[in-house]
Amino acid sequence: MAGLISGIALAMEKQQAESGEDLSETITSVKSALMGPTAGIGDSLFNNCCRIIIASVAIGLAANGNLLGPLFFVVLFGGGTLILKYLATLIGYQQGVTFVNEAFSKGIIPIITKAATILGSLMVGALVATNCKINIVLAPTINGVSLSIQEILDGIAPGILSILLFFWVFSRIQKGSSPTKLIFLLMGICIVLAFLGIF
């Protein structure tokens, strides 16, 4: 959504150059005022909704050994984002501040933001449930009876370990941990636990 703000700023810069007025403070104020609302739209609609939906399809393809998985993500999300940035810049330049004012006055922006947030949350839940599977194979024998830890956990709540792992990783990222380091940490833990016969 940065393109929209850039387009509006360019239109105002052009107006300033043609009219000879000093609009520098107004331009700065408009850019500052639009950063928050448009970032909310961009995060909800593109990062939390479109990106997750496209990534879930790409992960599904890649998990089955299909090389189109990463290409699908790069072309659809990366290429789509570039096209949308270009179009947003054009709209911002052509319409100016009136475009954003009309969208907010008609209540369109809050509806889009809320809908995208809900859909993105649903896709996160579906992505975790289908692609983050933890299975404890350890089954200790007590008094001659094999006790399956996984069956006990599934009886409490199916997929409880997957959702707990998701929230742990999410909390670590919010606290500033590097996603790359977390990936390698989880890989190392999985290798050790698999070697010990727990997973």
Tab-separated table of C-alpha atoms in Angstrom:
chain	number	residue	atom	x	y	z
A	1	MET	CA	0.000	0.000	0.000
A	2	ALA	CA	3.047	2.264	0.044
A	3	GLY	CA	2.437	2.941	-3.645
A	4	LEU	CA	-0.892	4.622	-2.837
A	5	ILE	CA	0.784	7.057	-0.445
A	6	SER	CA	3.621	7.663	-2.913
A	7	GLY	CA	1.108	8.418	-5.675
A	8	ILE	CA	-0.822	10.863	-3.491
A	9	ALA	CA	2.423	12.559	-2.430
A	10	LEU	CA	3.503	12.850	-6.082
A	11	ALA	CA	0.160	14.405	-7.039
A	12	MET	CA	0.504	16.958	-4.249
A	13	GLU	CA	4.118	17.677	-5.227
A	14	LYS	CA	2.935	18.318	-8.785
A	15	GLN	CA	0.184	20.628	-7.502
A	16	GLN	CA	2.778	22.501	-5.430
A	17	ALA	CA	5.082	22.904	-8.429
A	18	GLU	CA	2.285	24.137	-10.699
A	19	SER	CA	0.604	26.494	-8.225
A	20	GLY	CA	3.708	27.812	-6.528
A	21	GLU	CA	2.179	27.220	-3.069
A	22	ASP	CA	4.256	25.834	-0.221
A	23	LEU	CA	2.531	22.534	0.530
A	24	SER	CA	5.524	20.752	2.081
A	25	GLU	CA	3.999	20.614	5.588
A	26	THR	CA	0.652	19.454	4.197
A	27	ILE	CA	2.334	16.707	2.160
A	28	THR	CA	4.267	15.491	5.209
A	29	SER	CA	1.109	15.521	7.336
A	30	VAL	CA	-0.875	13.577	4.710
A	31	LYS	CA	1.855	10.944	4.407
A	32	SER	CA	2.078	10.554	8.190
A	33	ALA	CA	-1.706	10.367	8.568
A	34	LEU	CA	-2.098	7.719	5.844
A	35	MET	CA	0.720	5.422	6.941
A	36	GLY	CA	-1.221	3.817	9.802
A	37	PRO	CA	-4.563	3.129	8.060
A	38	THR	CA	-3.030	1.929	4.795
A	39	ALA	CA	-0.520	-0.271	6.636
A	40	GLY	CA	-3.472	-1.869	8.422
A	41	ILE	CA	-5.115	-2.607	5.081
A	42	GLY	CA	-1.901	-3.951	3.571
A	43	ASP	CA	-1.083	-6.186	6.543
A	44	SER	CA	-4.612	-7.571	6.810
A	45	LEU	CA	-5.377	-8.035	3.125
A	46	PHE	CA	-2.014	-9.009	1.665
A	47	ASN	CA	0.280	-10.323	4.426
A	48	ASN	CA	-2.327	-12.003	6.634
A	49	CYS	CA	-4.761	-13.118	3.944
A	50	CYS	CA	-3.493	-13.389	0.354
A	51	ARG	CA	0.043	-14.415	1.308
A	52	ILE	CA	-1.178	-17.190	3.592
A	53	ILE	CA	-3.684	-18.559	1.071
A	54	ILE	CA	-1.088	-18.594	-1.723
A	55	ALA	CA	1.554	-20.046	0.615
A	56	SER	CA	-0.778	-22.845	1.750
A	57	VAL	CA	-1.324	-23.910	-1.871
A	58	ALA	CA	2.410	-23.612	-2.617
A	59	ILE	CA	3.345	-25.623	0.499
A	60	GLY	CA	0.850	-28.308	-0.508
A	61	LEU	CA	2.497	-28.572	-3.935
A	62	ALA	CA	6.029	-28.525	-2.515
A	63	ALA	CA	5.190	-31.134	0.146
A	64	ASN	CA	4.271	-33.541	-2.659
A	65	GLY	CA	7.626	-32.952	-4.356
A	66	ASN	CA	6.273	-30.586	-7.009
A	67	LEU	CA	8.819	-27.938	-8.046
A	68	LEU	CA	5.973	-25.643	-9.070
A	69	GLY	CA	5.314	-24.949	-5.360
A	70	PRO	CA	7.966	-22.234	-4.841
A	71	LEU	CA	7.470	-20.902	-8.375
A	72	PHE	CA	3.733	-20.641	-7.750
A	73	PHE	CA	4.367	-18.544	-4.636
A	74	VAL	CA	6.993	-16.289	-6.217
A	75	VAL	CA	4.998	-15.631	-9.390
A	76	LEU	CA	1.561	-15.258	-7.831
A	77	PHE	CA	2.456	-13.402	-4.627
A	78	GLY	CA	5.635	-11.629	-5.722
A	79	GLY	CA	4.383	-10.744	-9.199
A	80	GLY	CA	0.893	-9.914	-7.940
A	81	THR	CA	2.315	-7.614	-5.261
A	82	LEU	CA	4.413	-5.729	-7.830
A	83	ILE	CA	1.393	-5.250	-10.118
A	84	LEU	CA	-0.783	-4.060	-7.216
A	85	LYS	CA	1.925	-1.623	-6.072
A	86	TYR	CA	2.087	-0.181	-9.585
A	87	LEU	CA	-1.706	0.154	-9.815
A	88	ALA	CA	-1.923	1.680	-6.319
A	89	THR	CA	0.678	4.294	-7.285
A	90	LEU	CA	-1.309	5.181	-10.419
A	91	ILE	CA	-4.590	5.442	-8.474
A	92	GLY	CA	-2.951	7.575	-5.788
A	93	TYR	CA	-1.448	9.899	-8.384
A	94	GLN	CA	-4.650	10.232	-10.425
A	95	GLN	CA	-7.167	10.478	-7.592
A	96	GLY	CA	-5.099	12.207	-4.927
A	97	VAL	CA	-6.360	12.434	-1.349
A	98	THR	CA	-10.027	12.275	-2.428
A	99	PHE	CA	-9.759	8.514	-3.101
A	100	VAL	CA	-8.781	7.686	0.483
A	101	ASN	CA	-11.238	10.186	1.974
A	102	GLU	CA	-14.153	8.684	0.015
A	103	ALA	CA	-13.165	5.123	0.948
A	104	PHE	CA	-13.059	5.977	4.660
A	105	SER	CA	-16.220	8.094	4.611
A	106	LYS	CA	-18.210	5.241	3.029
A	107	GLY	CA	-16.878	2.727	5.577
A	108	ILE	CA	-15.322	0.479	2.924
A	109	ILE	CA	-11.841	0.269	4.471
A	110	PRO	CA	-12.855	-1.080	7.927
A	111	ILE	CA	-15.039	-3.760	6.287
A	112	ILE	CA	-12.216	-4.917	3.982
A	113	THR	CA	-9.706	-4.911	6.851
A	114	LYS	CA	-11.957	-6.943	9.170
A	115	ALA	CA	-12.901	-9.476	6.470
A	116	ALA	CA	-9.276	-9.967	5.447
A	117	THR	CA	-8.208	-10.418	9.086
A	118	ILE	CA	-10.876	-13.086	9.682
A	119	LEU	CA	-10.022	-14.971	6.488
A	120	GLY	CA	-6.304	-14.764	7.243
A	121	SER	CA	-6.851	-16.167	10.759
A	122	LEU	CA	-8.887	-19.067	9.342
A	123	MET	CA	-6.127	-19.849	6.840
A	124	VAL	CA	-3.465	-19.776	9.584
A	125	GLY	CA	-5.487	-22.318	11.578
A	126	ALA	CA	-5.965	-24.538	8.520
A	127	LEU	CA	-2.284	-24.256	7.612
A	128	VAL	CA	-1.167	-25.277	11.106
A	129	ALA	CA	-3.625	-28.194	11.252
A	130	THR	CA	-2.629	-29.626	7.850
A	131	ASN	CA	1.124	-28.954	7.683
A	132	CYS	CA	2.363	-28.921	11.295
A	133	LYS	CA	1.901	-32.503	12.490
A	134	ILE	CA	3.507	-33.813	15.666
A	135	ASN	CA	3.215	-37.506	16.431
A	136	ILE	CA	4.685	-39.041	19.593
A	137	VAL	CA	5.582	-42.648	18.829
A	138	LEU	CA	6.875	-43.321	22.345
A	139	ALA	CA	4.577	-45.814	24.048
A	140	PRO	CA	5.982	-46.926	27.435
A	141	THR	CA	4.834	-50.242	28.868
A	142	ILE	CA	3.446	-50.069	32.406
A	143	ASN	CA	2.505	-53.359	34.132
A	144	GLY	CA	2.470	-55.105	30.778
A	145	VAL	CA	0.170	-52.529	29.200
A	146	SER	CA	1.408	-50.304	26.357
A	147	LEU	CA	0.508	-46.676	27.042
A	148	SER	CA	0.199	-44.505	23.910
A	149	ILE	CA	0.962	-40.898	24.826
A	150	GLN	CA	-0.292	-39.689	21.426
A	151	GLU	CA	-3.703	-41.332	21.923
A	152	ILE	CA	-4.051	-39.708	25.338
A	153	LEU	CA	-3.242	-36.269	23.897
A	154	ASP	CA	-5.625	-36.828	20.964
A	155	GLY	CA	-8.318	-37.725	23.481
A	156	ILE	CA	-7.785	-34.399	25.242
A	157	ALA	CA	-7.639	-32.310	22.030
A	158	PRO	CA	-6.595	-33.544	18.562
A	159	GLY	CA	-3.586	-31.599	17.278
A	160	ILE	CA	-2.903	-29.968	20.655
A	161	LEU	CA	0.886	-30.280	20.240
A	162	SER	CA	0.765	-28.615	16.820
A	163	ILE	CA	-1.172	-25.606	18.084
A	164	LEU	CA	1.050	-25.303	21.183
A	165	LEU	CA	4.138	-25.355	18.967
A	166	PHE	CA	2.599	-22.708	16.702
A	167	PHE	CA	1.865	-20.360	19.619
A	168	TRP	CA	5.344	-20.905	21.069
A	169	VAL	CA	7.021	-20.061	17.734
A	170	PHE	CA	4.684	-17.077	17.238
A	171	SER	CA	5.494	-15.742	20.730
A	172	ARG	CA	9.245	-16.113	20.096
A	173	ILE	CA	8.967	-14.193	16.797
A	174	GLN	CA	6.984	-11.432	18.532
A	175	LYS	CA	9.795	-11.154	21.084
A	176	GLY	CA	12.333	-10.635	18.306
A	177	SER	CA	13.672	-14.138	17.662
A	178	SER	CA	14.929	-14.826	14.158
A	179	PRO	CA	12.620	-17.120	12.127
A	180	THR	CA	15.682	-18.715	10.482
A	181	LYS	CA	17.201	-19.579	13.867
A	182	LEU	CA	13.873	-21.001	15.039
A	183	ILE	CA	13.657	-23.206	11.928
A	184	PHE	CA	17.122	-24.661	12.550
A	185	LEU	CA	16.359	-25.048	16.273
A	186	LEU	CA	13.175	-27.011	15.507
A	187	MET	CA	15.012	-29.140	12.940
A	188	GLY	CA	17.692	-29.972	15.519
A	189	ILE	CA	15.122	-30.828	18.202
A	190	CYS	CA	13.187	-33.055	15.764
A	191	ILE	CA	16.356	-34.925	14.756
A	192	VAL	CA	17.328	-35.537	18.394
A	193	LEU	CA	13.824	-36.648	19.417
A	194	ALA	CA	13.530	-38.928	16.368
A	195	PHE	CA	16.920	-40.461	17.203
A	196	LEU	CA	15.742	-41.095	20.775
A	197	GLY	CA	12.567	-42.736	19.449
A	198	ILE	CA	10.214	-40.192	20.961
A	199	PHE	CA	8.905	-38.676	17.677
